[in-house]
Short mmCIF file of C-alpha atoms (C1' of nucleotides) and ligand atoms in Angstrom, two decimals:
data_model
loop_
_atom_site.label_atom_id
_atom_site.label_comp_id
_atom_site.label_asym_id
_atom_site.label_seq_id
_atom_site.Cartn_x
_atom_site.Cartn_y
_atom_site.Cartn_z
CA MET A 1 203.35 15.80 87.60
CA PHE A 2 202.08 18.76 85.55
CA SER A 3 198.96 20.77 86.00
CA GLN A 4 196.16 20.94 83.45
CA ALA A 5 197.06 24.52 82.68
CA GLU A 6 200.63 23.55 82.04
CA GLU A 7 199.68 20.64 79.82
CA ASN A 8 197.40 22.84 77.79
CA TYR A 9 200.13 25.40 77.21
CA ILE A 10 202.62 22.75 76.23
CA LYS A 11 200.14 21.16 73.79
CA SER A 12 199.31 24.49 72.16
CA ILE A 13 202.99 25.36 71.74
CA TYR A 14 203.56 21.90 70.17
CA VAL A 15 200.76 22.48 67.65
CA LEU A 16 201.98 25.99 66.87
CA GLU A 17 205.56 24.80 66.34
CA LEU A 18 204.28 22.32 63.75
CA GLU A 19 202.22 24.99 61.94
CA PHE A 20 204.85 27.76 61.94
CA GLN A 21 208.37 26.42 61.89
CA ASN A 22 210.22 28.98 64.00
CA ASN A 23 210.01 30.04 67.66
CA VAL A 24 206.45 30.53 68.87
CA SER A 25 205.45 34.02 69.97
CA THR A 26 203.61 35.06 73.05
CA ASN A 27 200.81 36.67 71.14
CA LEU A 28 200.28 33.62 69.02
CA ILE A 29 199.96 31.41 72.08
CA ALA A 30 197.56 33.91 73.62
CA LYS A 31 195.34 33.88 70.57
CA LYS A 32 195.30 30.10 70.32
CA MET A 33 194.47 29.70 74.01
CA GLN A 34 192.00 32.54 74.17
CA THR A 35 193.89 34.22 76.95
CA LYS A 36 195.93 37.38 77.46
CA PRO A 37 199.58 37.80 76.47
CA SER A 38 200.50 38.75 80.00
CA SER A 39 199.10 35.45 81.24
CA VAL A 40 201.19 33.64 78.64
CA THR A 41 204.36 35.41 79.75
CA ASP A 42 203.72 34.31 83.37
CA MET A 43 203.26 30.74 82.32
CA LEU A 44 206.26 30.64 79.96
CA LYS A 45 208.48 31.58 82.88
CA LYS A 46 207.09 28.68 84.88
CA LEU A 47 207.60 26.26 82.06
CA ALA A 48 211.08 27.49 81.47
CA VAL A 49 212.01 26.81 85.16
CA LYS A 50 210.62 23.32 84.70
CA ASP A 51 212.75 22.86 81.62
CA LEU A 52 209.77 22.34 79.37
CA VAL A 53 210.52 25.25 77.08
CA ASP A 54 213.51 27.37 76.06
CA TYR A 55 212.52 30.94 76.72
CA LYS A 56 214.34 34.17 76.22
CA LYS A 57 212.54 37.41 76.93
CA TYR A 58 210.95 38.98 73.87
CA GLN A 59 212.25 36.00 71.68
CA GLY A 60 209.32 33.61 71.91
CA VAL A 61 209.66 29.90 72.97
CA GLN A 62 210.51 26.46 71.76
CA LEU A 63 209.74 23.17 73.44
CA THR A 64 212.69 21.32 74.91
CA SER A 65 212.84 17.61 74.22
CA LYS A 66 211.27 17.14 77.67
CA GLY A 67 208.50 19.47 76.66
CA LYS A 68 207.97 17.63 73.41
CA LYS A 69 207.52 14.35 75.24
CA VAL A 70 204.87 15.86 77.55
CA ALA A 71 203.09 17.33 74.50
CA LEU A 72 203.04 13.95 72.76
CA LYS A 73 201.65 12.21 75.80
CA VAL A 74 198.78 14.66 76.11
CA ILE A 75 198.04 14.46 72.35
CA ARG A 76 198.15 10.66 72.52
CA LYS A 77 195.59 10.64 75.32
CA HIS A 78 193.37 13.21 73.53
CA ARG A 79 193.37 11.20 70.34
CA LEU A 80 192.83 7.78 71.94
CA TRP A 81 189.94 9.06 73.97
CA GLU A 82 188.40 10.66 70.86
CA TYR A 83 188.72 7.33 69.08
CA PHE A 84 187.07 5.58 72.03
CA LEU A 85 184.22 8.11 72.15
CA VAL A 86 183.45 7.66 68.42
CA LYS A 87 184.08 4.00 67.93
CA GLU A 88 182.75 2.64 71.17
CA LEU A 89 180.37 5.21 72.53
CA LYS A 90 179.04 6.12 69.06
CA PHE A 91 179.52 9.88 69.29
CA LYS A 92 179.73 11.83 66.07
CA TRP A 93 183.19 13.16 65.13
CA ASP A 94 182.04 16.73 65.80
CA GLU A 95 180.93 15.90 69.32
CA VAL A 96 184.06 14.60 70.96
CA HIS A 97 186.62 17.37 71.18
CA GLU A 98 185.41 19.04 74.38
CA MET A 99 185.20 15.72 76.25
CA ALA A 100 188.69 14.78 75.02
CA GLU A 101 189.96 18.13 76.21
CA GLN A 102 189.12 16.99 79.73
CA LEU A 103 189.97 13.32 79.44
CA GLU A 104 193.49 14.12 78.05
CA HIS A 105 194.40 15.26 81.58
CA ILE A 106 193.58 12.02 83.45
CA LYS A 107 196.82 10.97 85.13
CA SER A 108 197.65 7.34 84.53
CA GLU A 109 200.07 5.75 82.11
CA THR A 110 198.55 2.31 82.51
CA LEU A 111 195.01 3.58 81.89
CA ILE A 112 195.88 4.99 78.54
CA ASP A 113 197.95 1.92 77.60
CA ARG A 114 195.06 -0.43 78.46
CA LEU A 115 192.64 1.79 76.61
CA GLU A 116 194.91 1.66 73.52
CA SER A 117 195.01 -2.15 73.73
CA PHE A 118 191.25 -2.30 74.24
CA LEU A 119 190.85 -0.24 71.09
CA LYS A 120 193.20 -2.54 69.21
CA TYR A 121 196.00 0.03 68.70
CA PRO A 122 194.30 2.54 66.33
CA LYS A 123 196.69 4.61 64.27
CA PHE A 124 194.47 7.58 63.57
CA ASP A 125 191.86 9.55 65.54
CA PRO A 126 188.40 10.38 64.12
CA HIS A 127 189.78 13.44 62.43
CA GLY A 128 192.55 11.61 60.60
CA ASP A 129 195.29 12.74 62.96
CA PRO A 130 197.92 10.19 63.88
CA ILE A 131 198.08 8.74 67.43
CA PRO A 132 201.49 8.78 68.99
CA ASP A 133 202.52 5.43 70.44
CA LYS A 134 203.63 4.65 73.98
CA ASP A 135 207.14 5.98 73.23
CA GLY A 136 205.90 9.19 71.65
CA LYS A 137 206.56 8.02 68.12
CA ILE A 138 204.13 9.60 65.66
CA MET A 139 203.43 8.62 62.17
CA ILE A 140 203.25 11.63 59.90
CA THR A 141 201.63 11.13 56.50
CA LYS A 142 202.93 13.23 53.68
CA THR A 143 199.99 15.23 52.37
CA ILE A 144 199.44 18.29 50.27
CA ASN A 145 196.84 20.96 50.69
CA LEU A 146 193.86 20.88 48.37
CA LEU A 147 194.66 24.41 47.32
CA ASN A 148 197.89 23.16 45.75
CA LEU A 149 196.28 20.49 43.57
CA LYS A 150 196.05 21.15 39.81
CA VAL A 151 193.00 20.55 37.63
CA GLY A 152 192.71 16.81 36.92
CA GLN A 153 194.77 15.67 39.94
CA LYS A 154 193.29 12.94 42.15
CA GLY A 155 193.78 12.17 45.85
CA VAL A 156 192.29 11.02 49.10
CA ILE A 157 191.16 13.27 51.96
CA ASP A 158 193.66 12.34 54.66
CA ASN A 159 193.28 14.84 57.48
CA LEU A 160 191.98 18.33 58.32
CA LYS A 161 193.86 21.44 59.21
CA ASP A 162 190.92 22.77 61.15
CA SER A 163 188.99 20.19 63.27
CA SER A 164 186.49 22.65 64.69
CA ASP A 165 182.96 21.45 65.18
CA THR A 166 181.61 23.83 62.60
CA PHE A 167 184.00 22.65 59.91
CA LEU A 168 183.29 19.02 60.77
CA LYS A 169 179.56 19.65 60.53
CA TYR A 170 180.06 21.35 57.15
CA LEU A 171 181.91 18.29 55.82
CA THR A 172 179.18 15.96 57.11
CA LYS A 173 176.48 18.13 55.48
CA LYS A 174 178.41 18.18 52.19
CA ASN A 175 178.88 14.45 52.33
CA LEU A 176 182.64 14.57 52.53
CA ALA A 177 184.51 12.17 54.79
CA LEU A 178 188.03 11.10 55.58
CA ARG A 179 189.47 8.55 53.09
CA ASP A 180 187.08 9.78 50.35
CA LYS A 181 188.65 9.85 46.91
CA ILE A 182 188.42 13.23 45.23
CA LYS A 183 189.37 14.68 41.86
CA VAL A 184 189.87 18.37 41.01
CA VAL A 185 187.55 19.02 38.05
CA ASP A 186 188.00 22.75 37.78
CA ILE A 187 189.52 25.74 39.61
CA GLU A 188 187.78 29.10 39.44
CA PRO A 189 190.46 31.77 39.07
CA PHE A 190 188.24 34.55 40.34
CA ASP A 191 187.83 33.28 43.94
CA ASN A 192 189.98 30.10 43.97
CA SER A 193 186.91 27.93 44.60
CA ILE A 194 187.38 24.33 43.52
CA HIS A 195 185.01 22.05 41.66
CA LEU A 196 185.45 18.55 43.05
CA GLU A 197 184.27 15.13 41.95
CA THR A 198 183.89 12.33 44.43
CA LYS A 199 182.69 8.68 44.07
CA THR A 200 179.13 9.76 44.65
CA HIS A 201 178.74 13.40 43.71
CA HIS A 202 180.03 16.73 42.43
CA LEU A 203 180.45 19.85 44.50
CA VAL A 204 182.14 23.22 44.67
CA VAL A 205 184.16 24.17 47.80
CA SER A 206 185.43 27.59 48.66
CA LYS A 207 189.10 28.55 49.09
CA LYS A 208 188.66 28.59 52.83
CA VAL A 209 187.32 25.03 52.80
CA ALA A 210 190.04 23.83 50.45
CA GLU A 211 192.91 25.14 52.62
CA ASN A 212 191.61 23.06 55.51
CA LEU A 213 191.63 19.77 53.60
CA ASN A 214 194.90 17.87 53.42
CA ILE A 215 195.12 15.40 50.56
CA LYS A 216 197.21 12.29 50.08
CA ILE A 217 198.14 11.77 46.44
CA MET B 1 179.12 24.06 87.11
CA PHE B 2 181.01 22.99 90.24
CA SER B 3 184.77 22.72 90.81
CA GLN B 4 186.47 19.47 91.51
CA ALA B 5 187.17 20.62 95.12
CA GLU B 6 183.46 21.36 95.58
CA GLU B 7 182.44 18.00 94.12
CA ASN B 8 184.84 16.21 96.43
CA TYR B 9 183.53 17.90 99.49
CA ILE B 10 179.97 17.20 98.54
CA LYS B 11 180.72 13.56 97.92
CA SER B 12 182.53 13.19 101.26
CA ILE B 13 179.65 14.80 103.11
CA TYR B 14 177.19 12.48 101.40
CA VAL B 15 179.18 9.44 102.45
CA LEU B 16 179.55 10.70 106.05
CA GLU B 17 175.80 11.41 106.28
CA LEU B 18 175.12 7.82 105.33
CA GLU B 19 177.59 6.43 107.89
CA PHE B 20 176.58 8.72 110.77
CA GLN B 21 172.97 9.73 110.67
CA ASN B 22 173.13 13.22 112.11
CA ASN B 23 174.79 16.47 110.91
CA VAL B 24 178.32 15.99 109.77
CA SER B 25 181.03 17.84 111.74
CA THR B 26 183.83 19.93 110.37
CA ASN B 27 186.49 17.74 112.01
CA LEU B 28 185.03 14.57 110.51
CA ILE B 29 185.07 16.06 107.00
CA ALA B 30 188.64 17.24 107.55
CA LYS B 31 189.70 13.78 108.59
CA LYS B 32 188.01 12.07 105.71
CA MET B 33 189.47 14.54 103.18
CA GLN B 34 192.91 14.67 104.68
CA THR B 35 192.72 18.45 105.06
CA LYS B 36 192.53 20.95 107.89
CA PRO B 37 189.34 21.93 109.71
CA SER B 38 189.94 25.57 108.82
CA SER B 39 189.96 24.66 105.19
CA VAL B 40 186.70 22.84 105.69
CA THR B 41 185.05 25.80 107.26
CA ASP B 42 186.00 27.96 104.36
CA MET B 43 184.52 25.53 101.86
CA LEU B 44 181.34 24.90 103.88
CA LYS B 45 180.60 28.64 103.67
CA LYS B 46 181.01 28.56 99.91
CA LEU B 47 178.82 25.51 99.60
CA ALA B 48 176.16 27.10 101.80
CA VAL B 49 176.10 30.21 99.53
CA LYS B 50 175.54 27.88 96.56
CA ASP B 51 172.71 26.21 98.44
CA LEU B 52 174.43 22.80 98.44
CA VAL B 53 174.51 22.48 102.22
CA ASP B 54 172.69 23.79 105.23
CA TYR B 55 175.31 25.26 107.48
CA LYS B 56 175.05 26.86 110.90
CA LYS B 57 178.28 27.91 112.59
CA TYR B 58 179.53 25.34 115.04
CA GLN B 59 176.66 23.06 114.22
CA GLY B 60 178.01 20.98 111.34
CA VAL B 61 176.35 20.58 107.95
CA GLN B 62 173.75 18.67 106.03
CA LEU B 63 173.34 18.38 102.29
CA THR B 64 170.39 20.16 100.79
CA SER B 65 168.39 18.22 98.19
CA LYS B 66 170.36 20.09 95.55
CA GLY B 67 173.57 18.99 97.26
CA LYS B 68 172.34 15.39 97.38
CA LYS B 69 171.69 15.45 93.63
CA VAL B 70 175.20 16.66 92.95
CA ALA B 71 176.65 13.96 95.22
CA LEU B 72 174.69 11.23 93.50
CA LYS B 73 175.85 12.45 90.10
CA VAL B 74 179.47 12.28 91.11
CA ILE B 75 179.05 8.87 92.72
CA ARG B 76 177.24 7.62 89.62
CA LYS B 77 180.20 8.71 87.54
CA HIS B 78 182.75 7.24 89.89
CA ARG B 79 181.10 3.86 89.91
CA LEU B 80 180.32 3.60 86.25
CA TRP B 81 183.97 4.43 85.41
CA GLU B 82 185.12 1.87 87.90
CA TYR B 83 182.89 -0.73 86.35
CA PHE B 84 184.33 0.18 82.90
CA LEU B 85 187.88 -0.07 84.10
CA VAL B 86 187.38 -3.50 85.60
CA LYS B 87 185.00 -5.00 83.04
CA GLU B 88 186.38 -3.60 79.83
CA LEU B 89 189.94 -2.62 80.56
CA LYS B 90 190.62 -5.61 82.82
CA PHE B 91 191.94 -3.75 85.81
CA LYS B 92 191.78 -5.46 89.21
CA TRP B 93 189.23 -4.21 91.69
CA ASP B 94 191.97 -2.82 93.85
CA GLU B 95 193.51 -0.77 91.02
CA VAL B 96 190.66 1.46 89.97
CA HIS B 97 189.80 3.89 92.72
CA GLU B 98 192.44 6.54 91.99
CA MET B 99 191.58 6.70 88.31
CA ALA B 100 187.87 6.90 89.10
CA GLU B 101 188.62 9.80 91.53
CA GLN B 102 189.77 11.70 88.47
CA LEU B 103 187.21 10.44 85.95
CA GLU B 104 184.29 11.29 88.19
CA HIS B 105 184.96 15.02 87.52
CA ILE B 106 184.65 14.83 83.71
CA LYS B 107 181.87 17.23 82.85
CA SER B 108 179.39 15.77 80.40
CA GLU B 109 175.93 14.28 81.09
CA THR B 110 175.80 12.59 77.68
CA LEU B 111 179.19 10.97 78.12
CA ILE B 112 178.22 9.18 81.28
CA ASP B 113 174.82 8.21 79.91
CA ARG B 114 176.46 6.71 76.81
CA LEU B 115 178.98 4.88 78.89
CA GLU B 116 176.20 3.46 81.00
CA SER B 117 174.40 2.22 77.91
CA PHE B 118 177.71 0.84 76.51
CA LEU B 119 178.17 -1.09 79.73
CA LYS B 120 174.56 -2.42 79.56
CA TYR B 121 173.28 -0.58 82.62
CA PRO B 122 175.26 -2.25 85.39
CA LYS B 123 173.57 -2.08 88.83
CA PHE B 124 176.68 -2.42 90.99
CA ASP B 125 180.30 -1.31 90.83
CA PRO B 126 183.24 -3.66 91.33
CA HIS B 127 183.04 -3.26 95.03
CA GLY B 128 179.41 -4.17 95.32
CA ASP B 129 178.20 -0.58 95.70
CA PRO B 130 174.97 0.37 93.85
CA ILE B 131 175.16 2.71 90.81
CA PRO B 132 172.64 5.55 90.89
CA ASP B 133 170.59 5.88 87.71
CA LYS B 134 170.26 8.94 85.52
CA ASP B 135 167.73 10.48 87.87
CA GLY B 136 169.83 9.81 90.96
CA LYS B 137 167.78 6.81 92.08
CA ILE B 138 169.95 4.46 94.02
CA MET B 139 169.14 0.86 94.96
CA ILE B 140 170.10 0.16 98.53
CA THR B 141 170.33 -3.47 99.49
CA LYS B 142 169.48 -4.39 103.05
CA THR B 143 172.55 -6.03 104.59
CA ILE B 144 173.84 -6.75 108.06
CA ASN B 145 177.37 -6.60 109.24
CA LEU B 146 179.23 -9.86 109.57
CA LEU B 147 179.93 -8.94 113.20
CA ASN B 148 176.19 -9.29 113.90
CA LEU B 149 175.75 -12.77 112.54
CA LYS B 150 175.30 -15.66 114.92
CA VAL B 151 176.96 -19.03 114.80
CA GLY B 152 175.37 -21.14 112.11
CA GLN B 153 173.90 -18.23 110.16
CA LYS B 154 174.51 -18.13 106.41
CA GLY B 155 174.64 -15.25 103.91
CA VAL B 156 176.30 -13.74 100.94
CA ILE B 157 179.08 -11.17 100.90
CA ASP B 158 177.23 -8.18 99.42
CA ASN B 159 179.41 -5.11 99.77
CA LEU B 160 182.28 -3.65 101.71
CA LYS B 161 182.33 -0.89 104.27
CA ASP B 162 185.97 -0.19 103.55
CA SER B 163 186.98 -0.36 99.88
CA SER B 164 190.65 0.62 100.39
CA ASP B 165 193.23 -1.03 98.25
CA THR B 166 194.79 -2.84 101.17
CA PHE B 167 191.49 -4.38 102.25
CA LEU B 168 190.68 -5.40 98.67
CA LYS B 169 194.11 -7.01 98.39
CA TYR B 170 193.52 -8.83 101.67
CA LEU B 171 190.21 -10.28 100.42
CA THR B 172 191.79 -11.35 97.18
CA LYS B 173 194.62 -13.08 99.00
CA LYS B 174 192.15 -14.84 101.28
CA ASN B 175 190.06 -15.93 98.36
CA LEU B 176 186.99 -14.01 99.32
CA ALA B 177 184.94 -12.28 96.68
CA LEU B 178 181.65 -10.45 96.36
CA ARG B 179 178.65 -12.77 96.04
CA ASP B 180 180.49 -15.62 97.84
CA LYS B 181 178.28 -17.62 100.14
CA ILE B 182 179.58 -17.80 103.71
CA LYS B 183 178.53 -19.49 106.93
CA VAL B 184 179.59 -18.58 110.40
CA VAL B 185 181.08 -21.76 111.90
CA ASP B 186 182.27 -20.30 115.16
CA ILE B 187 182.88 -17.04 117.00
CA GLU B 188 185.86 -16.73 119.31
CA PRO B 189 184.66 -14.78 122.37
CA PHE B 190 188.17 -13.66 123.34
CA ASP B 191 188.90 -11.42 120.27
CA ASN B 192 185.61 -11.64 118.30
CA SER B 193 187.40 -13.34 115.49
CA ILE B 194 185.05 -15.39 113.26
CA HIS B 195 185.54 -18.83 111.77
CA LEU B 196 183.98 -18.85 108.30
CA GLU B 197 183.07 -21.55 105.90
CA THR B 198 182.82 -20.83 102.12
CA LYS B 199 182.03 -23.06 99.14
CA THR B 200 185.71 -23.87 98.79
CA HIS B 201 187.48 -23.32 102.07
CA HIS B 202 187.53 -22.52 105.77
CA LEU B 203 189.16 -19.45 107.28
CA VAL B 204 189.28 -17.23 110.33
CA VAL B 205 188.82 -13.50 109.96
CA SER B 206 189.55 -10.87 112.61
CA LYS B 207 186.97 -8.53 114.18
CA LYS B 208 188.43 -5.68 112.03
CA VAL B 209 187.87 -7.67 108.83
CA ALA B 210 184.39 -8.77 109.83
CA GLU B 211 183.16 -5.23 110.53
CA ASN B 212 184.02 -4.29 106.94
CA LEU B 213 182.03 -7.10 105.35
CA ASN B 214 178.30 -6.49 104.83
CA ILE B 215 176.27 -9.63 104.38
CA LYS B 216 172.93 -10.24 102.73
CA ILE B 217 170.96 -12.96 104.49
"C1'" DA C 1 217.76 57.81 62.26
"C1'" DA C 2 213.57 59.15 64.22
"C1'" DA C 3 208.96 58.52 64.90
"C1'" DT C 4 205.39 55.37 65.26
"C1'" DA C 5 203.24 51.02 65.83
"C1'" DT C 6 203.33 46.47 67.69
"C1'" DT C 7 204.68 43.04 70.85
"C1'" DT C 8 206.01 41.62 75.16
"C1'" DT C 9 206.85 42.15 79.93
"C1'" DT C 10 206.05 44.08 84.56
"C1'" DA C 11 203.43 45.61 88.45
"C1'" DG C 12 199.67 45.10 90.89
"C1'" DT C 13 194.94 42.90 91.65
"C1'" DC C 14 191.61 39.04 91.93
"C1'" DT C 15 189.78 34.31 92.87
"C1'" DT C 16 190.12 29.59 94.51
"C1'" DA C 17 191.90 26.54 97.58
"C1'" DT C 18 194.91 25.67 100.82
"C1'" DC C 19 197.68 26.43 105.35
"C1'" DT C 20 199.15 28.05 110.48
"C1'" DA C 21 198.22 30.40 114.62
"C1'" DA C 22 195.14 32.50 117.48
"C1'" DA C 23 190.46 33.43 119.06
"C1'" DA C 24 185.86 31.97 119.88
"C1'" DT C 25 182.54 28.63 121.01
"C1'" DG C 26 180.83 24.33 122.84
"C1'" DT C 27 181.26 20.11 125.90
"C1'" DT C 28 182.62 17.62 129.93
"C1'" DA C 29 183.71 16.78 134.35
"C1'" DA C 30 185.34 18.37 138.94
"C1'" DT D 1 178.94 26.20 137.56
"C1'" DT D 2 183.13 27.00 136.46
"C1'" DA D 3 187.65 25.27 134.75
"C1'" DA D 4 189.73 22.40 131.39
"C1'" DC D 5 189.54 20.43 127.08
"C1'" DA D 6 187.96 19.83 122.39
"C1'" DT D 7 186.01 21.66 118.34
"C1'" DT D 8 185.30 25.19 115.21
"C1'" DT D 9 186.00 29.65 113.28
"C1'" DT D 10 188.65 33.78 112.06
"C1'" DA D 11 192.64 36.34 110.59
"C1'" DG D 12 196.26 36.50 107.87
"C1'" DA D 13 199.52 34.19 104.40
"C1'" DT D 14 200.74 31.58 100.31
"C1'" DA D 15 200.50 29.62 95.58
"C1'" DA D 16 198.46 28.94 91.01
"C1'" DG D 17 196.42 31.01 87.33
"C1'" DA D 18 194.04 34.52 85.52
"C1'" DC D 19 193.30 39.75 84.59
"C1'" DT D 20 194.12 45.17 83.48
"C1'" DA D 21 197.00 49.08 82.86
"C1'" DA D 22 201.29 50.82 82.18
"C1'" DA D 23 206.18 50.41 80.93
"C1'" DA D 24 209.79 48.50 78.10
"C1'" DA D 25 211.60 46.31 74.09
"C1'" DT D 26 211.29 45.31 69.29
"C1'" DA D 27 209.70 46.09 64.55
"C1'" DT D 28 208.11 48.98 60.90
"C1'" DT D 29 207.62 53.41 58.63
"C1'" DT D 30 208.66 57.72 57.30
MN1 MN E 1 190.25 17.14 69.45
MN1 MN E 2 191.10 14.89 66.86
MN1 MN E 3 186.17 3.99 94.44
MN1 MN E 4 183.71 1.46 94.19
#
DNA sequence: AAATATTTTTAGTCTTATCTAAAATGTTAA
DNA sequence: TTAACATTTTAGATAAGACTAAAAATATTT
């Protein structure tokens, strides 16, 4: 149906649309996909012809509803495979992304549905991200960024803005995991670092770390 | 490392080398891969540069030991994934080939090794074909073709020469499965059809069917 | 409102993998 | 041993997806 390249572009556009509300720009896509703006333009034209994006020259793009469906299918596969790799094959959460990047392109509806059933219909992937169901329905949890919590507020680490291997390794090292209860003990005004208390320990995280932790109150 | 196209060529050449002993011809590869001889020539040159095949113009090709290693890795992945699909995801043996054709190109040594361990080190895929181990060692069972059995001889269906979906469906319909004990009751000289007796029933199979059943005595 | 800077697109090139048509080579059989 | 036939290779084209360099459009300053 669609090539791997097309699927990757669609997925990136979907993610960027979530992060920034408006039309997604050529440059932004190029940066995310580690490619050149001219390559992006070429692809956007192709995707527009296939009715996957609305594209007007110099105006950025938006996914069509058809495009959104494709994106959600790819994301569904990515996250189910990640869950499989961690829960069944015992990989660590920072080891699975690259493999899932490949597995998400395996073409077979039944395969992914059987896998989902085999895994007992997990709702979240190893990084706390929701797994779209067969019909593309996705459960979005209302969270707020750790940066926006006030001193004394409590919450639970729900998901991560950045799921890069290095950030995941950092969290592991600092003994922070999804579903951990945290409490803001203090906020340092000078550099916005945050003093946290968890069930088991105290620690200070930088502003950069805090802005990548999404908290459910 | 190698592209999907390259891996597919290498795998086909490996299979053809097993079936016909000598050098494999351009036309034979083209037929097997459903492509044109000129495309095969192009690819053979590339594979020769990468030291995966020995190629002399007009003389056909042979895998180098490096090529053989690549072939065995791809076959290992194909068969382990097929085993996973049948044993864990409950697909039928005639449903898994296409998916395995895609999964065999997923690049990750550790993934396939973990999968193998998860599956408890199976020795044969759902079609009776041996699964190469991590080092490319492959266990080849000595079998003889059903066509070569004499009246009265007994054996066990070990593996299939043709594993196409239509043949697999035929076997299922006729209630024949791998590891079934069979006995040749009679051979019809006119058309070489064979009257078989199994644990549960009697049946007649055509010459064409017989030549695709490999029997362990 | 210009001038300047930034973003985006176009034009042209490259690589991989495919194809068709034609030429070259190899094989068979008169 | 040469003509006919079959196989294989070459030449040239195409399509997807990437790139660089340059042009065009848009955005931001002055
Ligand atoms: Mn991922
Ligand atoms: Mn994830
Ligand atoms: Mn198969
Ligand atoms: Mn098989």
